[in-house]
Every structure is written in structure tokens, then in C-alpha cells.
CSV table of C-alpha atoms in Angstrom, one decimal:
chain,number,residue,atom,x,y,z
A,1,MET,CA,0.1,-0.1,-0.1
A,2,MET,CA,2.7,2.4,1.0
A,3,LYS,CA,4.4,1.7,-2.6
A,4,ALA,CA,1.4,2.5,-4.3
A,5,ALA,CA,0.7,5.7,-2.3
A,6,GLY,CA,4.3,6.7,-3.3
A,7,ILE,CA,3.5,6.2,-6.9
A,8,CYS,CA,0.4,8.4,-6.8
A,9,SER,CA,2.4,11.0,-4.8
A,10,GLY,CA,5.0,11.1,-7.5
A,11,LEU,CA,2.4,11.9,-10.1
A,12,ALA,CA,0.9,14.6,-7.9
A,13,TYR,CA,4.2,16.2,-7.4
A,14,LYS,CA,4.8,16.2,-11.3
A,15,ALA,CA,1.2,17.5,-11.9
A,16,ARG,CA,2.0,20.3,-9.2
A,17,HIS,CA,5.0,21.5,-10.8
A,18,GLY,CA,3.7,21.7,-14.2
A,19,GLN,CA,2.9,24.9,-16.2
A,20,THR,CA,-0.5,24.3,-17.5
A,21,LYS,CA,-4.0,24.5,-16.0
A,22,THR,CA,-4.5,20.8,-16.7
A,23,ASN,CA,-1.6,19.8,-14.8
A,24,ALA,CA,-2.9,21.9,-11.7
A,25,LEU,CA,-6.1,20.2,-12.1
A,26,ILE,CA,-4.5,16.8,-12.2
A,27,TRP,CA,-2.4,17.6,-9.1
A,28,GLU,CA,-5.7,18.8,-7.1
A,29,PHE,CA,-7.5,15.6,-7.9
A,30,MET,CA,-4.5,13.4,-6.9
A,31,SER,CA,-4.4,15.1,-3.6
A,32,LEU,CA,-8.1,14.5,-3.1
A,33,VAL,CA,-7.5,10.8,-3.9
A,34,GLN,CA,-4.8,10.5,-1.2
A,35,ARG,CA,-6.9,12.5,1.2
A,36,LYS,CA,-9.7,10.0,0.5
A,37,HIS,CA,-7.6,7.1,1.5
A,38,THR,CA,-6.4,8.8,4.8
A,39,HIS,CA,-10.2,8.8,5.6
A,40,GLU,CA,-10.5,12.6,5.3
A,41,LEU,CA,-12.6,12.8,2.3
A,42,SER,CA,-15.2,10.2,0.7
A,43,LEU,CA,-15.4,9.1,-2.8
A,44,SER,CA,-18.2,11.3,-3.5
A,45,GLY,CA,-16.3,14.3,-2.7
A,46,VAL,CA,-13.9,13.3,-5.5
A,47,ARG,CA,-16.9,12.9,-7.8
A,48,SER,CA,-18.1,16.4,-6.8
A,49,TRP,CA,-14.7,17.8,-7.5
A,50,GLY,CA,-14.9,16.4,-11.0
A,51,SER,CA,-18.3,17.9,-11.7
A,52,MET,CA,-16.9,21.3,-10.3
A,53,THR,CA,-13.9,21.0,-12.7
A,54,LEU,CA,-16.2,20.2,-15.6
A,55,GLY,CA,-18.2,23.1,-14.7
A,56,SER,CA,-15.3,25.5,-14.4
A,57,GLY,CA,-14.1,24.4,-17.8
A,58,GLY,CA,-17.5,25.2,-19.3
A,59,MET,CA,-17.3,28.7,-17.8
A,60,ALA,CA,-13.9,29.3,-19.3
A,61,ALA,CA,-15.2,28.1,-22.6
A,62,GLU,CA,-17.9,30.6,-22.6
A,63,GLU,CA,-15.5,33.5,-21.7
A,64,GLY,CA,-12.9,32.5,-24.2
A,65,GLY,CA,-14.9,32.2,-27.3
A,66,GLY,CA,-14.4,29.5,-30.1
A,67,ASN,CA,-10.9,28.7,-29.0
A,68,GLY,CA,-11.7,28.6,-25.4
A,69,GLU,CA,-14.5,26.1,-26.1
A,70,ALA,CA,-12.0,23.7,-27.9
A,71,ALA,CA,-9.5,24.1,-25.0
A,72,ALA,CA,-12.2,23.4,-22.6
A,73,ARG,CA,-13.2,20.2,-24.4
A,74,GLY,CA,-9.7,19.0,-24.4
A,75,GLU,CA,-9.5,19.6,-20.6
A,76,ARG,CA,-12.7,17.9,-20.1
A,77,CYS,CA,-11.3,14.8,-21.9
A,78,VAL,CA,-7.9,15.0,-19.9
A,79,VAL,CA,-9.8,15.5,-16.6
A,80,VAL,CA,-12.3,12.6,-17.2
A,81,ALA,CA,-9.6,10.2,-18.1
A,82,VAL,CA,-7.4,11.1,-15.1
A,83,GLU,CA,-10.6,10.7,-12.8
A,84,GLU,CA,-11.3,7.3,-14.1
A,85,THR,CA,-7.5,6.2,-14.1
A,86,CYS,CA,-7.0,7.7,-10.6
A,87,CYS,CA,-10.1,6.0,-9.3
A,88,ALA,CA,-9.0,2.6,-10.5
A,89,CYS,CA,-5.4,3.2,-9.2
A,90,ALA,CA,-7.1,4.2,-5.7
A,91,GLN,CA,-9.5,1.3,-5.5
A,92,LEU,CA,-7.1,-1.4,-6.9
A,93,MET,CA,-3.7,-0.5,-5.9
A,94,VAL,CA,-4.2,1.3,-2.6
A,95,GLY,CA,-7.5,-0.3,-1.6
A,96,PRO,CA,-8.0,-3.6,0.4
A,97,PRO,CA,-7.2,-6.8,-1.2
A,98,ASN,CA,-9.7,-7.8,-3.9
A,99,PRO,CA,-9.9,-11.6,-4.5
A,100,MET,CA,-12.7,-11.2,-7.0
A,101,MET,CA,-10.3,-9.5,-9.1
A,102,ALA,CA,-7.2,-11.4,-8.2
A,103,ARG,CA,-8.7,-14.6,-9.8
A,104,TYR,CA,-8.8,-12.8,-13.3
A,105,VAL,CA,-5.2,-12.0,-12.9
A,106,TYR,CA,-4.2,-15.7,-12.2
A,107,ALA,CA,-6.4,-16.8,-15.2
A,108,PHE,CA,-4.5,-14.4,-17.4
A,109,VAL,CA,-1.1,-15.8,-16.0
A,110,PHE,CA,-2.5,-19.1,-17.0
A,111,LEU,CA,-3.3,-18.1,-20.4
A,112,ALA,CA,0.1,-16.7,-20.9
A,113,THR,CA,1.7,-19.9,-19.9
A,114,ASN,CA,-0.6,-21.8,-22.4
A,115,LEU,CA,0.5,-19.5,-25.3
A,116,LEU,CA,4.1,-19.9,-24.3
A,117,ALA,CA,3.9,-23.7,-24.3
A,118,TRP,CA,2.3,-23.6,-27.7
A,119,THR,CA,4.8,-21.2,-29.1
A,120,LEU,CA,7.7,-23.3,-27.9
A,121,ARG,CA,6.1,-26.6,-29.3
A,122,ASP,CA,5.2,-25.0,-32.9
A,123,PHE,CA,7.9,-22.4,-33.3
A,124,GLY,CA,10.5,-22.8,-30.8
A,125,HIS,CA,12.7,-25.7,-32.2
A,126,PRO,CA,15.6,-23.4,-33.0
A,127,VAL,CA,15.7,-21.8,-29.6
A,128,LEU,CA,15.2,-25.1,-27.8
A,129,ALA,CA,17.9,-26.8,-30.0
A,130,GLU,CA,20.6,-24.3,-28.7
A,131,LEU,CA,20.1,-25.8,-25.2
A,132,ARG,CA,22.5,-28.5,-25.0
A,133,ARG,CA,20.5,-30.4,-22.4
A,134,LEU,CA,17.7,-30.5,-24.8
A,135,ARG,CA,19.6,-31.3,-27.8
A,136,GLY,CA,21.5,-34.1,-26.0
A,137,SER,CA,18.3,-35.6,-24.8
A,138,CYS,CA,16.3,-35.9,-27.8
A,139,GLN,CA,19.1,-36.9,-30.1
A,140,GLY,CA,18.0,-34.2,-32.6
A,141,ALA,CA,14.4,-35.2,-32.8
A,142,GLY,CA,12.2,-32.2,-33.3
A,143,TYR,CA,8.9,-33.8,-31.9
A,144,CYS,CA,11.0,-34.5,-28.7
A,145,LEU,CA,12.2,-31.0,-28.5
A,146,GLY,CA,8.6,-29.4,-28.7
A,147,ALA,CA,7.2,-31.9,-26.4
A,148,GLU,CA,9.9,-31.4,-23.7
A,149,GLY,CA,9.5,-27.6,-24.2
A,150,VAL,CA,5.8,-27.9,-23.4
A,151,LEU,CA,6.5,-30.2,-20.3
A,152,ARG,CA,9.1,-27.7,-18.9
A,153,VAL,CA,6.8,-24.7,-19.3
A,154,SER,CA,3.9,-26.9,-17.7
A,155,LEU,CA,6.4,-28.0,-14.9
A,156,GLY,CA,7.0,-24.2,-14.1
A,157,CYS,CA,3.3,-23.4,-14.1
A,158,PHE,CA,2.5,-26.3,-11.8
A,159,LEU,CA,5.3,-25.4,-9.3
A,160,PHE,CA,4.1,-21.8,-9.1
A,161,PHE,CA,0.5,-22.6,-8.4
A,162,PHE,CA,1.4,-25.6,-6.1
A,163,VAL,CA,3.5,-23.0,-4.0
A,164,MET,CA,0.5,-20.6,-4.1
A,165,PHE,CA,-1.7,-23.6,-3.1
A,166,LEU,CA,0.6,-24.6,-0.1
A,167,SER,CA,0.8,-20.9,0.9
A,168,THR,CA,-3.2,-20.4,0.8
A,169,VAL,CA,-4.7,-23.5,1.9
A,170,ARG,CA,-6.6,-23.2,5.1
A,171,THR,CA,-4.3,-23.9,8.1
A,172,ARG,CA,-3.6,-21.9,11.1
A,173,LYS,CA,-3.0,-19.0,9.2
A,174,THR,CA,-5.7,-16.3,9.7
A,175,HIS,CA,-7.9,-15.5,6.7
A,176,ASP,CA,-6.6,-11.9,6.3
A,177,ARG,CA,-3.0,-13.3,5.8
A,178,ARG,CA,-4.1,-15.8,3.1
A,179,ASN,CA,-6.3,-13.2,1.4
A,180,SER,CA,-3.3,-10.6,1.5
A,181,TRP,CA,-1.1,-13.1,-0.3
A,182,HIS,CA,-3.4,-14.2,-2.7
A,183,SER,CA,-4.8,-11.0,-3.7
A,184,GLU,CA,-1.7,-8.7,-3.3
A,185,TRP,CA,2.1,-8.8,-3.8
A,186,TRP,CA,1.9,-9.0,-7.5
A,187,PRO,CA,5.3,-7.9,-8.3
A,188,ALA,CA,6.8,-10.6,-6.0
A,189,LYS,CA,4.4,-13.3,-7.6
A,190,ILE,CA,5.2,-12.3,-11.2
A,191,VAL,CA,9.0,-12.8,-10.3
A,192,LEU,CA,8.2,-16.0,-8.9
A,193,TRP,CA,6.3,-17.2,-12.0
A,194,MET,CA,9.0,-16.2,-14.1
A,195,GLY,CA,11.6,-17.7,-12.0
A,196,PHE,CA,9.6,-21.2,-11.9
A,197,THR,CA,9.2,-20.9,-15.7
A,198,VAL,CA,13.0,-20.6,-16.2
A,199,VAL,CA,14.3,-23.2,-13.8
A,200,PRO,CA,12.9,-26.2,-15.5
A,201,PHE,CA,14.9,-25.7,-18.8
A,202,PHE,CA,17.9,-26.2,-16.8
A,203,LEU,CA,16.8,-29.6,-15.2
A,204,PRO,CA,17.9,-32.9,-16.9
A,205,SER,CA,15.7,-34.6,-19.4
A,206,PRO,CA,14.9,-37.7,-17.2
A,207,LEU,CA,13.4,-35.5,-14.5
A,208,ILE,CA,11.3,-33.9,-17.2
A,209,GLN,CA,10.2,-37.3,-18.5
A,210,LEU,CA,9.3,-38.4,-15.0
A,211,TYR,CA,7.0,-35.2,-14.7
A,212,GLY,CA,5.5,-36.1,-17.8
A,213,LYS,CA,4.3,-39.5,-16.5
A,214,ILE,CA,3.1,-37.9,-13.2
A,215,ALA,CA,1.2,-35.2,-15.5
A,216,HIS,CA,-1.1,-38.1,-16.8
A,217,PHE,CA,-2.5,-38.6,-13.1
A,218,GLY,CA,-2.7,-34.9,-12.5
A,219,ALA,CA,-4.6,-34.3,-15.6
A,220,GLY,CA,-6.9,-37.1,-14.9
A,221,ALA,CA,-7.7,-35.7,-11.7
A,222,PHE,CA,-8.5,-32.2,-13.3
A,223,LEU,CA,-10.8,-34.0,-15.5
A,224,VAL,CA,-12.6,-35.8,-12.6
A,225,ILE,CA,-12.9,-32.5,-10.8
A,226,GLN,CA,-14.3,-30.8,-13.8
A,227,LEU,CA,-16.8,-33.3,-14.7
A,228,VAL,CA,-18.0,-33.5,-11.0
A,229,SER,CA,-18.2,-29.7,-11.0
A,230,VAL,CA,-20.3,-29.8,-14.3
A,231,THR,CA,-22.6,-32.4,-13.1
A,232,ARG,CA,-23.2,-30.8,-9.8
A,233,PHE,CA,-24.2,-27.4,-11.6
A,234,ILE,CA,-26.6,-29.4,-13.8
A,235,THR,CA,-28.2,-31.1,-10.9
A,236,TRP,CA,-28.3,-28.1,-8.9
A,237,LEU,CA,-29.9,-26.1,-11.8
A,238,ASN,CA,-32.6,-28.8,-12.3
A,239,ASP,CA,-33.4,-28.6,-8.5
A,240,CYS,CA,-33.7,-25.0,-8.5
A,241,CYS,CA,-35.9,-24.9,-11.5
A,242,ARG,CA,-38.1,-27.7,-10.0
A,243,SER,CA,-38.5,-25.8,-6.7
A,244,GLU,CA,-42.2,-24.7,-5.8
A,245,THR,CA,-41.5,-21.0,-6.4
A,246,ASN,CA,-39.7,-21.4,-9.8
A,247,LEU,CA,-41.9,-24.2,-11.1
A,248,LYS,CA,-45.1,-22.2,-11.0
A,249,ARG,CA,-43.4,-19.2,-12.4
A,250,CYS,CA,-41.3,-20.8,-15.2
A,251,HIS,CA,-43.0,-24.0,-15.8
A,252,MET,CA,-43.4,-23.5,-19.5
A,253,GLN,CA,-39.7,-22.5,-20.1
A,254,VAL,CA,-38.4,-25.4,-18.2
A,255,GLN,CA,-40.3,-27.7,-20.3
A,256,VAL,CA,-39.2,-26.2,-23.5
A,257,VAL,CA,-35.5,-26.1,-22.5
A,258,SER,CA,-35.8,-29.7,-21.3
A,259,ILE,CA,-37.5,-30.9,-24.5
A,260,ALA,CA,-35.0,-28.9,-26.7
A,261,ALA,CA,-31.9,-30.4,-24.8
A,262,TYR,CA,-33.2,-33.9,-25.1
A,263,VAL,CA,-33.9,-33.7,-28.9
A,264,GLY,CA,-30.6,-31.9,-29.2
A,265,SER,CA,-28.7,-34.9,-27.6
A,266,ILE,CA,-30.6,-37.3,-29.9
A,267,LEU,CA,-29.9,-35.1,-33.1
A,268,GLY,CA,-26.1,-34.8,-32.2
A,269,VAL,CA,-26.0,-38.6,-32.0
A,270,VAL,CA,-27.7,-39.1,-35.4
A,271,LEU,CA,-25.2,-36.4,-36.9
A,272,MET,CA,-22.4,-38.4,-35.4
A,273,TYR,CA,-23.5,-41.6,-37.1
A,274,VAL,CA,-23.6,-39.6,-40.4
A,275,TRP,CA,-20.4,-37.8,-40.2
A,276,TYR,CA,-18.2,-40.4,-38.2
A,277,ALA,CA,-19.7,-43.9,-39.2
A,278,PRO,CA,-20.4,-43.6,-43.0
A,279,ARG,CA,-19.6,-47.3,-43.3
A,280,PRO,CA,-20.1,-50.6,-41.3
A,281,SER,CA,-16.3,-50.9,-41.2
A,282,CYS,CA,-16.1,-48.0,-38.7
A,283,LYS,CA,-16.7,-50.3,-36.0
A,284,LEU,CA,-15.0,-48.1,-33.3
A,285,ASN,CA,-16.8,-45.0,-34.1
A,286,ILE,CA,-20.1,-47.0,-34.1
A,287,LEU,CA,-19.2,-48.4,-30.7
A,288,PHE,CA,-18.6,-44.9,-29.2
A,289,ILE,CA,-21.9,-43.3,-30.7
A,290,THR,CA,-23.9,-46.3,-29.7
A,291,VAL,CA,-22.7,-46.2,-26.0
A,292,THR,CA,-23.5,-42.5,-26.0
A,293,LEU,CA,-27.0,-43.1,-27.0
A,294,VAL,CA,-27.6,-45.9,-24.4
A,295,LEU,CA,-26.2,-43.7,-21.7
A,296,VAL,CA,-28.6,-40.9,-22.6
A,297,GLN,CA,-31.5,-43.4,-22.5
A,298,ILE,CA,-30.3,-44.8,-19.1
A,299,MET,CA,-29.8,-41.4,-17.6
A,300,THR,CA,-33.3,-40.2,-18.8
A,301,GLY,CA,-34.8,-43.5,-17.6
A,302,VAL,CA,-33.2,-43.1,-14.1
A,303,SER,CA,-34.3,-39.4,-13.8
A,304,LEU,CA,-38.0,-40.4,-14.8
A,305,SER,CA,-38.3,-43.3,-12.4
A,306,SER,CA,-40.9,-43.3,-9.9
A,307,LYS,CA,-38.5,-43.0,-7.0
A,308,VAL,CA,-36.3,-40.2,-8.5
A,309,LYS,CA,-38.8,-38.0,-10.5
A,310,ALA,CA,-36.0,-35.5,-11.6
A,311,GLY,CA,-37.6,-34.5,-14.8
A,312,TYR,CA,-36.3,-34.0,-18.3
A,313,LEU,CA,-34.2,-30.9,-17.7
A,314,ALA,CA,-31.1,-32.6,-16.0
A,315,PRO,CA,-30.9,-35.8,-18.3
A,316,GLY,CA,-31.4,-33.4,-21.2
A,317,LEU,CA,-28.4,-31.2,-20.2
A,318,MET,CA,-26.3,-34.2,-19.3
A,319,GLY,CA,-27.2,-35.7,-22.6
A,320,VAL,CA,-25.9,-32.7,-24.5
A,321,TYR,CA,-22.8,-32.8,-22.4
A,322,ILE,CA,-21.7,-36.3,-22.9
A,323,VAL,CA,-22.6,-36.2,-26.6
A,324,PHE,CA,-20.2,-33.3,-26.8
A,325,LEU,CA,-17.7,-35.3,-25.0
A,326,CYS,CA,-18.1,-38.2,-27.5
A,327,TRP,CA,-17.9,-35.8,-30.4
A,328,THR,CA,-14.6,-34.3,-28.9
A,329,ALA,CA,-13.2,-37.9,-28.4
A,330,ILE,CA,-13.9,-38.8,-32.1
A,331,ARG,CA,-12.4,-35.5,-33.3
A,332,SER,CA,-9.4,-36.4,-31.5
A,333,GLU,CA,-8.7,-39.4,-33.6
A,334,PRO,CA,-5.7,-39.1,-35.8
A,335,HIS,CA,-6.4,-37.1,-39.0
A,336,THR,CA,-5.4,-40.3,-41.1
A,337,GLU,CA,-8.5,-42.1,-39.8
A,338,ILE,CA,-10.6,-42.6,-42.8
A,339,CYS,CA,-13.8,-42.6,-40.9
A,340,ASN,CA,-13.2,-39.3,-39.7
A,341,LYS,CA,-14.4,-37.2,-42.7
A,342,LYS,CA,-14.5,-33.9,-40.7
A,343,ALA,CA,-10.9,-34.2,-39.9
A,344,GLU,CA,-10.2,-34.3,-43.6
A,345,VAL,CA,-11.9,-31.1,-44.0
A,346,ALA,CA,-10.0,-29.5,-41.1
A,347,THR,CA,-6.6,-30.5,-42.5
A,348,SER,CA,-7.5,-29.0,-45.8
A,349,ALA,CA,-8.3,-25.7,-44.5
A,350,ASP,CA,-5.7,-23.8,-42.5
A,351,TRP,CA,-8.2,-21.1,-40.9
A,352,VAL,CA,-10.2,-24.0,-39.5
A,353,ASN,CA,-7.3,-25.4,-37.7
A,354,ILE,CA,-6.5,-22.0,-36.4
A,355,ALA,CA,-10.0,-21.3,-35.2
A,356,SER,CA,-10.3,-24.7,-33.5
A,357,PHE,CA,-7.0,-24.2,-31.7
A,358,VAL,CA,-7.7,-20.6,-30.5
A,359,ILE,CA,-11.2,-21.8,-29.2
A,360,ALA,CA,-9.6,-25.0,-27.5
A,361,VAL,CA,-7.2,-22.8,-25.6
A,362,ILE,CA,-9.8,-20.5,-24.4
A,363,VAL,CA,-12.0,-23.3,-23.5
A,364,ILE,CA,-9.1,-24.8,-21.5
A,365,VAL,CA,-8.5,-21.4,-19.5
A,366,THR,CA,-12.3,-20.9,-19.1
A,367,ALA,CA,-12.7,-24.4,-17.7
A,368,THR,CA,-9.9,-24.3,-15.5
A,369,PHE,CA,-11.1,-20.9,-14.1
A,370,ALA,CA,-14.7,-22.1,-13.8
A,371,THR,CA,-13.8,-25.2,-11.9
A,372,GLY,CA,-11.4,-23.3,-9.7
A,373,ILE,CA,-13.8,-21.1,-8.2
A,374,ASP,CA,-16.3,-24.0,-7.6
A,375,SER,CA,-14.7,-25.0,-4.4
A,376,LYS,CA,-17.8,-26.8,-3.2
A,377,CYS,CA,-18.0,-29.2,-6.0
A,378,LEU,CA,-16.5,-32.0,-4.0
A,379,GLN,CA,-18.6,-31.1,-0.9
A,380,PHE,CA,-21.6,-33.2,-1.2
A,381,LYS,CA,-22.9,-32.5,2.3
A,382,LYS,CA,-23.3,-29.1,3.8
A,383,ALA,CA,-20.8,-28.2,6.3
A,384,GLU,CA,-22.0,-28.1,9.9
A,385,SER,CA,-19.9,-24.9,10.8
A,386,GLU,CA,-18.3,-22.5,8.4
A,387,GLN,CA,-16.1,-19.6,9.3
A,388,PRO,CA,-18.0,-16.4,8.9
A,389,GLU,CA,-14.9,-14.7,7.7
A,390,ASP,CA,-15.0,-16.7,4.5
A,391,ASP,CA,-18.7,-15.8,3.9
A,392,ASP,CA,-17.8,-13.0,1.6
A,393,ILE,CA,-15.5,-14.9,-0.6
A,394,PRO,CA,-17.5,-17.4,-3.0
A,395,TYR,CA,-14.4,-19.5,-3.7
A,396,GLY,CA,-11.6,-21.3,-1.5
A,397,PHE,CA,-8.2,-20.1,-2.2
A,398,GLY,CA,-6.4,-23.4,-1.7
A,399,PHE,CA,-8.8,-25.3,-4.0
A,400,PHE,CA,-8.5,-22.4,-6.6
A,401,HIS,CA,-4.6,-22.9,-6.7
A,402,PHE,CA,-4.8,-26.7,-6.6
A,403,VAL,CA,-7.1,-26.7,-9.7
A,404,PHE,CA,-4.8,-24.5,-11.7
A,405,ALA,CA,-1.8,-26.6,-10.8
A,406,MET,CA,-3.6,-29.8,-12.1
A,407,GLY,CA,-4.8,-27.6,-15.1
A,408,ALA,CA,-1.0,-27.0,-15.8
A,409,MET,CA,-0.6,-30.7,-16.3
A,410,TYR,CA,-3.9,-30.9,-18.1
A,411,PHE,CA,-2.8,-28.4,-20.9
A,412,ALA,CA,0.5,-30.2,-21.2
A,413,MET,CA,-1.2,-33.4,-22.0
A,414,LEU,CA,-3.4,-31.8,-24.5
A,415,PHE,CA,-0.5,-30.1,-26.4
A,416,VAL,CA,1.3,-33.3,-26.5
A,417,GLY,CA,-1.7,-35.6,-27.2
A,418,TRP,CA,-1.1,-37.4,-23.9
A,419,ASN,CA,1.9,-39.0,-25.6
A,420,ALA,CA,5.1,-37.1,-25.5
A,421,ASN,CA,6.6,-39.6,-28.1
A,422,GLN,CA,4.2,-38.6,-30.9
A,423,THR,CA,4.5,-35.7,-33.5
A,424,MET,CA,2.1,-33.1,-33.0
A,425,GLU,CA,1.2,-31.0,-36.1
A,426,LYS,CA,1.0,-27.2,-35.9
A,427,TRP,CA,-2.1,-25.6,-34.7
A,428,THR,CA,-3.5,-28.9,-33.3
A,429,ILE,CA,-4.4,-29.9,-29.9
A,430,ASP,CA,-5.3,-33.1,-28.1
A,431,VAL,CA,-5.0,-35.3,-31.1
A,432,GLY,CA,-4.2,-39.1,-31.1
A,433,TRP,CA,-5.6,-42.3,-29.9
A,434,ALA,CA,-4.6,-41.6,-26.4
A,435,SER,CA,-6.5,-38.5,-26.3
A,436,THR,CA,-9.6,-40.2,-27.8
A,437,TRP,CA,-9.5,-42.9,-25.2
A,438,VAL,CA,-9.1,-40.5,-22.3
A,439,ARG,CA,-12.2,-38.5,-23.5
A,440,VAL,CA,-14.2,-41.6,-24.1
A,441,VAL,CA,-13.5,-42.6,-20.5
A,442,ASN,CA,-14.3,-39.2,-19.3
A,443,GLU,CA,-17.7,-39.3,-21.0
A,444,TRP,CA,-18.5,-42.7,-19.4
A,445,LEU,CA,-17.5,-41.6,-15.9
A,446,ALA,CA,-19.5,-38.3,-16.4
A,447,ALA,CA,-22.6,-40.5,-16.9
A,448,ILE,CA,-21.9,-42.7,-13.9
A,449,VAL,CA,-21.2,-39.7,-11.7
A,450,TYR,CA,-24.6,-38.1,-12.7
A,451,ILE,CA,-26.5,-41.3,-12.2
A,452,TRP,CA,-24.8,-41.6,-8.6
A,453,MET,CA,-25.8,-38.0,-7.8
A,454,VAL,CA,-29.3,-38.6,-8.8
A,455,ILE,CA,-29.7,-41.8,-6.8
A,456,ALA,CA,-27.4,-41.1,-3.8
A,457,PRO,CA,-30.3,-39.2,-1.8
A,458,ILE,CA,-32.4,-42.4,-2.2
A,459,VAL,CA,-29.6,-44.7,-0.9
A,460,TRP,CA,-28.7,-42.4,2.0
A,461,LYS,CA,-32.1,-41.3,2.9
A,462,GLY,CA,-34.6,-43.5,1.3
A,463,GLY,CA,-36.7,-40.6,0.1
A,464,GLN,CA,-37.5,-39.1,-3.3
A,465,VAL,CA,-35.2,-36.6,-5.1
A,466,GLY,CA,-38.0,-34.8,-6.6
A,467,SER,CA,-39.5,-34.1,-3.1
A,468,SER,CA,-36.6,-31.9,-2.0
A,469,PRO,CA,-36.2,-28.6,-3.8
A,470,GLU,CA,-32.5,-28.4,-2.7
A,471,GLY,CA,-31.7,-31.9,-4.1
A,472,THR,CA,-27.8,-32.8,-3.9
């Protein structure tokens, strides 16, 4: 805080010693901002000062004629810009820790790390070849250089978020101390992140290969947490819409969305049969699609059973979700697969590959961010006692950084296709038979988790799911 105040003081000093009227106005406003943060003036006083300033600019314009009006408009623009900038400076830099804004900064760091890993994989071979450790371990193989570059960047990202996890997990430390470290100290954390990014490039190759094997389990844990979070959200949304208050008010809307989701999942299955199983010889794709269709019917049957009575909304949304997972699994098949006609189209149009890659990276960051802030996704029972000091923070610091640490392993597996020994083409992500089977297993596991969440209240309490608005 003292450092931020010193920065603002330096800006005020420069404005005070300027020669123009605008500089004097800037200095006056900076002084008011500093006084506001010493509890001498409220933010409303700062805003009223801005109004007075704009008013005085208008008076000067009237007195000075046309040239005065132009000068006044220019000063108005400057003053408004200074007001907005300094308010942001006062609230974010000098104000109290803001964990709601901090999570977006961590997401940006995660995105930057993803882009760095992709750049090294697709365009960083000349740079990586200059490092003797990498050259010696890969025996000159280009795919090995790219894969190891991804794993080394991933290791640095994992170490950074794992250290953040250890320092913010709920221990004997007070909530204020954990919040301060989570939401402040950005220069120190940026240096820490850069250091962890550089250090893995000096580690021996066997250690990096060991990390690559461990990353398979970390990425798998991330997928499990993610599908539990998505399934829990769908069941919560279903229970919310079926509550007595919302059901009477939005009955028609719920029915329309439920039917549309169910029909959409069936339509998706039909389209996959047309696109990815054009001939009887495509037995594997036929198996994947048929199992998906069976899972949709099983989830619908369980939800509509006499003991559950969960309605069409939850199985419809889950059907769309697992159909999407099946589609991504088939899309992950190698582009040489003759049954994957859509993959041939993707390889023939560069812009399709580029667009798919950009969307995939955004989805990775968004999924990691959304899963990280859902710290209660693994909490199936309400906690008996929660600390009141955490009520204003909708996510847990430790869980947030743990998910991002697992996400670092996850994006590494996507960039190398879950196999560091295969060659990945440029602008591709999560392609290969290993990726296909990982997504297929993830789809089947998502259906199993949903069925368990639906029948769990019956197993534990012997009641009906539909009878309780709160549900799971």
C-alpha cells in the first residue's frame, strides 16, 4: 500500500510543478484521492470535484469564445481520463485486497503460460535446440524438443500454482493473511512465476520425462474434478428450476428447455452417425456413438423413475454434455483415420485449424477458471460450521490454486496428445488415440457420476429426489 501511495504521490508532484492549468487540475485531484484514502474525504467528494472541474471548464469556454471552447473540451477529456484512471488506481492498488479481481489475474497468467507452451512447441525448435541439455536428450528429434518444451513450461506453471496452493490452503494462518497473499504482492508473484518458468529448462531430461508421466495422473484428476463440477451444476440447476417457487413461474420455459436439450442430444447422436460412421467398417466410432446413445437413455430413464422424479431438464443437459464429450473424443482421432471425414476437412483448411486451436485454448482457460472457483463441487454434504470470515469470498483459495496446478498438467497433456513420443502438427491440440480414449472414459465416467448423484439421496435417506427442492 505504501508503495502504491508513493507512486500516486510522485504523479501528484509532477502535476503540481507543471505549467498548464490541466496539470494543476490533475494535482488537485491526486491530492483529493490521497486524502480519501486517509479517511479525510469520501469518494463522493472526489466525484463532486470532477463535476466542479467540468463546470469551471464550461465557464472558461464561454468566456474565451471558440478557441476557449476547444481548449475546454480538451481539458474535459483529460480530466475525465485522469479521474477514471486515478479512481482505478485508488481502489485497486491502494484499496484493500480484492480476491474477486485477483482470480482474473491468475487466469491471465495461466493463459500466458498456455500460449508460451504452444509457441515453443510449434515455433521454438531453433531456440530449444540451442540448449545442450535438450539437444543431447532428444538426439535431434524435433518432436521431442517440442514435447519437452511444453513439459518444462507446464512444470514451471505447476510449481508456481502448487506453491500458491501450499501458502493459501486453510491452516493456522488467519484469513486476512491468506487473502493478502492471494490478492496482493503481484510484483513478487510475477517474479516467482517467471523464475519457476525458467528453472525447468535447466533440469535434466529424465526428470522432465518423469514429470510427464506424473502429469497423466494430475490431468486425470483435473478431468474428474471438472466433470463433477459440471454435473453438480446441472443437478443444482434442475433442483432450482423444479422448486415450488420457480416451477409455478417458469414451468413452460423449463419444459421447452428440457425437450430442446433432449432432442438436441438425440440429433447430435444422429449427426455423429452420419459424419463419423459412414460405413459398417467404422466399428470403433459406431461403438462410441452407440454407447453414448445408450447412456442418454439410461440417464433419462433413471431421472424419470418413480422414486427419483427428477424431470427432463437434468438428463437433457447431461445428454448434451456427454454427446459433446463423445464428439470431442472422435475429433481427437488421428487425421489419417478414414472414418473421420470432418478431420479431412480440417486439414485442408488452415483457418479451420487455427480457429479450432484458439477456441480450444480459450476453453481450457475458461474450464480451469470455472472449476477453480467452484470450491464446493466436491462437498456433497453441507458443512456443519463454516467460518463467517469466508462468507464474503465465494471460492476457496487453496482449492483454486490446486485446480490451476492440475490444469497446468492438463494443458501439457493436450499439447502433446497425452503422448510425448508422438509428433503433433502445428495448430493442433489433443489429437491422437490416447486423447480419444481419455475423452471416451471421461464421457462414461460423467454419466456414472450423474447417475450416482441422482440416486444417492435415495440410497442415503430412502426418499425421493424430486421431493426436495434443494436436492444434492
